[in-house]
Amino acid sequence: MEGCGEDGQVELLGMAYSPFVLRVRIALALKGIHYELIEEDIQNKSELLLQSNPVHKKIPVLIHNGKPVCESMIIVQYIEEAWGNKASNFMPKDPYDRAIARFWAAFIDDKFTPSIWGVFKGVGEEQQKAVEESVASLLLLEEALSGKAYFGGDEIGLVDIALGGLSVIIQTIERVTDSVLIDTLKMPLLSTWAHKFCKAEGVKEVLPHPAKLFEFLSEIRAKFTSPPAGK
């Protein structure tokens, strides 16, 4: 995507299979912002990435007119504020509703995401515990979704982007690890939400190809679970 135009110069440092980069790409797509995706090699980080995010040295980084913004959900909120005149609006107008949206977005990052990686990387009892923790978090999100099409109401909002960036990864992790996280019987609302979210305009265009993502995650999973050399 071309990075210059009426939106200014917009560049995104990232990689296609990162769920955190995906959050930012979804937000940019929903706002209709043109940008340039600069693919990063995490094993050989570019000088631009190291200079743009000297604290964490991680993707994603959004560079808007030469100014870097780091951390996926901070970037999403920056996009909302910097291009507030463009639909869609990710944040509700009511201050209390905004606080609730930020709460659930933080819950997803602080509580749910670590357990998902535990499912992906773990084996045996360690993995089973991570599955149970993930399901417990998802059940709370199922309750929070009650009565709404999206967490943001009728339209995709901050919490949808926070969880939605992970949704295709969750589905693939279920396949790679032979686990069940989003049970359609126990979580009918989340199941319907995930399907609807992934088919939404502005989302489906940036999602990674399922077969390629499966292959990519399978290779990484094998490295975590393979016995050490010489054993």
Short mmCIF file of C-alpha atoms in Angstrom, two decimals, residues 5-224:
data_model
loop_
_atom_site.label_atom_id
_atom_site.label_comp_id
_atom_site.label_asym_id
_atom_site.label_seq_id
_atom_site.Cartn_x
_atom_site.Cartn_y
_atom_site.Cartn_z
CA GLY A 5 -1.29 11.04 0.53
CA GLU A 6 -3.84 13.13 2.38
CA ASP A 7 -3.23 10.99 5.49
CA GLY A 8 0.43 11.99 5.53
CA GLN A 9 3.31 9.54 5.38
CA VAL A 10 2.22 6.36 7.16
CA GLU A 11 4.49 3.35 7.54
CA LEU A 12 3.95 0.19 9.58
CA LEU A 13 6.86 -1.94 10.72
CA GLY A 14 5.66 -5.49 11.17
CA MET A 15 5.13 -8.95 9.75
CA ALA A 16 2.09 -10.57 8.17
CA TYR A 17 1.55 -13.32 10.76
CA SER A 18 1.80 -11.21 13.91
CA PRO A 19 -1.59 -10.85 15.66
CA PHE A 20 -0.43 -7.54 17.13
CA VAL A 21 0.49 -6.15 13.71
CA LEU A 22 -2.85 -7.47 12.49
CA ARG A 23 -4.67 -5.30 15.03
CA VAL A 24 -3.05 -2.21 13.57
CA ARG A 25 -3.69 -3.27 9.98
CA ILE A 26 -7.38 -3.81 10.80
CA ALA A 27 -7.61 -0.36 12.41
CA LEU A 28 -5.92 1.30 9.43
CA ALA A 29 -8.16 -0.57 6.99
CA LEU A 30 -11.36 0.34 8.86
CA LYS A 31 -10.32 4.00 8.78
CA GLY A 32 -9.37 3.76 5.09
CA ILE A 33 -5.82 4.97 5.73
CA HIS A 34 -3.19 4.27 3.10
CA TYR A 35 0.11 3.01 4.47
CA GLU A 36 3.24 1.12 3.60
CA LEU A 37 3.84 -2.21 5.37
CA ILE A 38 7.56 -2.71 5.93
CA GLU A 39 8.19 -6.39 6.65
CA GLU A 40 10.57 -7.00 9.53
CA ASP A 41 12.79 -10.04 10.10
CA ILE A 42 12.48 -10.63 13.86
CA GLN A 43 15.73 -12.61 13.86
CA ASN A 44 17.55 -9.74 12.16
CA LYS A 45 15.87 -6.52 13.23
CA SER A 46 16.34 -3.46 11.05
CA GLU A 47 18.02 -0.29 12.23
CA LEU A 48 14.74 1.51 11.56
CA LEU A 49 12.92 -0.77 14.03
CA LEU A 50 15.64 -0.48 16.69
CA GLN A 51 15.67 3.32 16.35
CA SER A 52 11.87 3.58 16.28
CA ASN A 53 11.27 1.34 19.31
CA PRO A 54 14.49 1.50 21.36
CA VAL A 55 12.76 0.43 24.60
CA HIS A 56 11.10 -2.86 23.60
CA LYS A 57 12.62 -3.35 20.12
CA LYS A 58 9.39 -5.05 19.02
CA ILE A 59 6.79 -4.82 16.27
CA PRO A 60 4.42 -3.26 15.48
CA VAL A 61 5.59 0.32 15.12
CA LEU A 62 3.50 2.91 13.30
CA ILE A 63 5.51 5.78 11.85
CA HIS A 64 3.28 8.75 11.05
CA ASN A 65 5.07 11.66 9.37
CA GLY A 66 8.36 10.45 10.83
CA LYS A 67 7.07 10.03 14.40
CA PRO A 68 7.00 6.45 15.78
CA VAL A 69 4.18 5.06 17.93
CA CYS A 70 4.70 1.68 19.63
CA GLU A 71 2.55 -1.08 21.22
CA SER A 72 -0.43 -2.38 19.23
CA MET A 73 -3.35 -1.11 21.33
CA ILE A 74 -1.68 2.25 21.92
CA ILE A 75 -1.29 2.49 18.14
CA VAL A 76 -4.96 1.61 17.61
CA GLN A 77 -6.02 4.39 20.01
CA TYR A 78 -3.59 6.77 18.31
CA ILE A 79 -5.20 5.96 14.94
CA GLU A 80 -8.61 6.71 16.43
CA GLU A 81 -7.45 10.08 17.75
CA ALA A 82 -5.24 11.12 14.82
CA TRP A 83 -7.91 10.31 12.25
CA GLY A 84 -10.98 10.92 14.42
CA ASN A 85 -12.78 12.58 11.53
CA LYS A 86 -12.79 9.28 9.63
CA ALA A 87 -15.30 6.49 10.23
CA SER A 88 -15.25 3.93 11.78
CA ASN A 89 -15.09 5.13 15.38
CA PHE A 90 -13.42 2.60 17.66
CA MET A 91 -14.21 4.31 20.95
CA PRO A 92 -17.67 5.11 22.36
CA LYS A 93 -18.46 8.75 23.16
CA ASP A 94 -19.56 8.13 26.75
CA PRO A 95 -16.59 8.30 29.20
CA TYR A 96 -17.82 5.30 31.20
CA ASP A 97 -18.23 3.18 28.07
CA ARG A 98 -14.73 4.22 27.00
CA ALA A 99 -13.36 3.09 30.36
CA ILE A 100 -15.11 -0.28 30.01
CA ALA A 101 -13.69 -0.74 26.49
CA ARG A 102 -10.17 0.02 27.75
CA PHE A 103 -10.70 -2.40 30.64
CA TRP A 104 -11.55 -5.33 28.35
CA ALA A 105 -8.77 -4.47 25.90
CA ALA A 106 -6.31 -4.53 28.82
CA PHE A 107 -7.85 -7.80 30.07
CA ILE A 108 -7.22 -9.41 26.68
CA ASP A 109 -3.57 -8.36 26.70
CA ASP A 110 -2.80 -8.93 30.38
CA LYS A 111 -4.83 -12.06 31.13
CA PHE A 112 -5.92 -13.82 27.96
CA THR A 113 -2.95 -13.45 25.61
CA PRO A 114 -0.37 -15.04 27.97
CA SER A 115 -2.59 -18.10 28.44
CA ILE A 116 -3.03 -18.48 24.67
CA TRP A 117 0.74 -18.55 24.21
CA GLY A 118 0.85 -21.10 27.01
CA VAL A 119 -1.45 -23.34 24.98
CA PHE A 120 0.71 -22.85 21.91
CA LYS A 121 4.07 -23.49 23.57
CA GLY A 122 3.13 -25.91 26.33
CA VAL A 123 2.83 -29.69 26.53
CA GLY A 124 1.10 -32.05 28.94
CA GLU A 125 -0.20 -30.63 32.22
CA GLU A 126 1.33 -27.22 31.51
CA GLN A 127 -0.64 -26.95 28.29
CA GLN A 128 -3.85 -28.23 29.88
CA LYS A 129 -3.62 -25.57 32.58
CA ALA A 130 -3.15 -22.91 29.89
CA VAL A 131 -6.21 -24.25 28.02
CA GLU A 132 -8.31 -24.00 31.20
CA GLU A 133 -7.10 -20.44 31.85
CA SER A 134 -7.83 -19.45 28.23
CA VAL A 135 -11.33 -20.92 28.35
CA ALA A 136 -12.05 -19.14 31.66
CA SER A 137 -11.08 -15.81 30.09
CA LEU A 138 -13.13 -16.52 26.96
CA LEU A 139 -16.20 -17.30 29.07
CA LEU A 140 -15.88 -13.88 30.70
CA LEU A 141 -15.64 -12.30 27.24
CA GLU A 142 -18.69 -14.32 26.14
CA GLU A 143 -20.61 -12.72 29.01
CA ALA A 144 -19.34 -9.24 28.12
CA LEU A 145 -20.59 -9.73 24.55
CA SER A 146 -24.14 -10.57 25.63
CA GLY A 147 -26.83 -8.65 23.74
CA LYS A 148 -24.44 -7.14 21.17
CA ALA A 149 -23.29 -7.98 17.66
CA TYR A 150 -19.82 -6.66 18.46
CA PHE A 151 -18.16 -5.63 21.68
CA GLY A 152 -18.42 -2.11 20.26
CA GLY A 153 -22.18 -2.49 19.72
CA ASP A 154 -23.37 -2.47 16.12
CA GLU A 155 -19.89 -1.69 14.78
CA ILE A 156 -16.38 -2.98 15.36
CA GLY A 157 -14.75 -1.19 18.29
CA LEU A 158 -11.60 -1.21 20.39
CA VAL A 159 -12.25 -4.54 22.12
CA ASP A 160 -13.18 -6.21 18.84
CA ILE A 161 -9.86 -5.14 17.36
CA ALA A 162 -7.98 -6.29 20.48
CA LEU A 163 -9.51 -9.78 20.37
CA GLY A 164 -10.02 -9.86 16.62
CA GLY A 165 -6.33 -9.53 15.88
CA LEU A 166 -5.92 -12.78 17.81
CA SER A 167 -9.02 -14.55 16.46
CA VAL A 168 -7.48 -16.18 13.38
CA ILE A 169 -4.42 -17.09 15.46
CA ILE A 170 -6.70 -18.73 18.07
CA GLN A 171 -8.40 -20.82 15.40
CA THR A 172 -5.05 -21.95 14.02
CA ILE A 173 -3.61 -22.70 17.48
CA GLU A 174 -6.65 -24.93 18.09
CA ARG A 175 -5.73 -26.92 14.99
CA VAL A 176 -1.97 -26.98 15.63
CA THR A 177 -2.34 -28.12 19.25
CA ASP A 178 -5.54 -30.19 18.83
CA SER A 179 -7.23 -28.06 21.49
CA VAL A 180 -10.71 -26.59 21.86
CA LEU A 181 -10.74 -22.99 23.07
CA ILE A 182 -13.88 -21.43 21.60
CA ASP A 183 -16.49 -24.16 22.07
CA THR A 184 -19.53 -23.36 19.93
CA LEU A 185 -21.87 -24.88 22.54
CA LYS A 186 -20.37 -23.11 25.56
CA MET A 187 -19.61 -19.88 23.69
CA PRO A 188 -22.24 -19.40 20.96
CA LEU A 189 -21.92 -15.61 21.03
CA LEU A 190 -18.13 -15.63 20.63
CA SER A 191 -18.35 -18.27 17.91
CA THR A 192 -20.80 -16.15 15.93
CA TRP A 193 -18.76 -13.01 16.65
CA ALA A 194 -15.50 -14.58 15.41
CA HIS A 195 -17.10 -15.68 12.14
CA LYS A 196 -18.75 -12.29 11.59
CA PHE A 197 -15.60 -10.36 12.50
CA CYS A 198 -13.38 -12.32 10.10
CA LYS A 199 -15.84 -11.72 7.24
CA ALA A 200 -16.19 -7.97 7.88
CA GLU A 201 -15.06 -5.42 5.31
CA GLY A 202 -11.67 -4.05 6.30
CA VAL A 203 -10.85 -7.23 8.23
CA LYS A 204 -11.00 -10.07 5.71
CA GLU A 205 -8.67 -8.22 3.33
CA VAL A 206 -5.74 -8.22 5.79
CA LEU A 207 -6.12 -11.62 7.45
CA PRO A 208 -3.28 -14.07 6.75
CA HIS A 209 -4.01 -17.09 4.54
CA PRO A 210 -5.19 -19.91 6.88
CA ALA A 211 -3.10 -22.66 5.26
CA LYS A 212 0.07 -20.56 5.28
CA LEU A 213 -0.55 -19.49 8.88
CA PHE A 214 -1.06 -23.13 9.88
CA GLU A 215 2.25 -24.08 8.27
CA PHE A 216 4.03 -21.13 9.89
CA LEU A 217 2.70 -21.86 13.40
CA SER A 218 3.28 -25.60 13.04
CA GLU A 219 6.97 -24.97 12.37
CA ILE A 220 7.29 -22.70 15.41
CA ARG A 221 5.33 -25.12 17.61
CA ALA A 222 7.71 -27.94 16.60
CA LYS A 223 10.68 -25.92 17.85
CA PHE A 224 9.05 -25.42 21.25
#
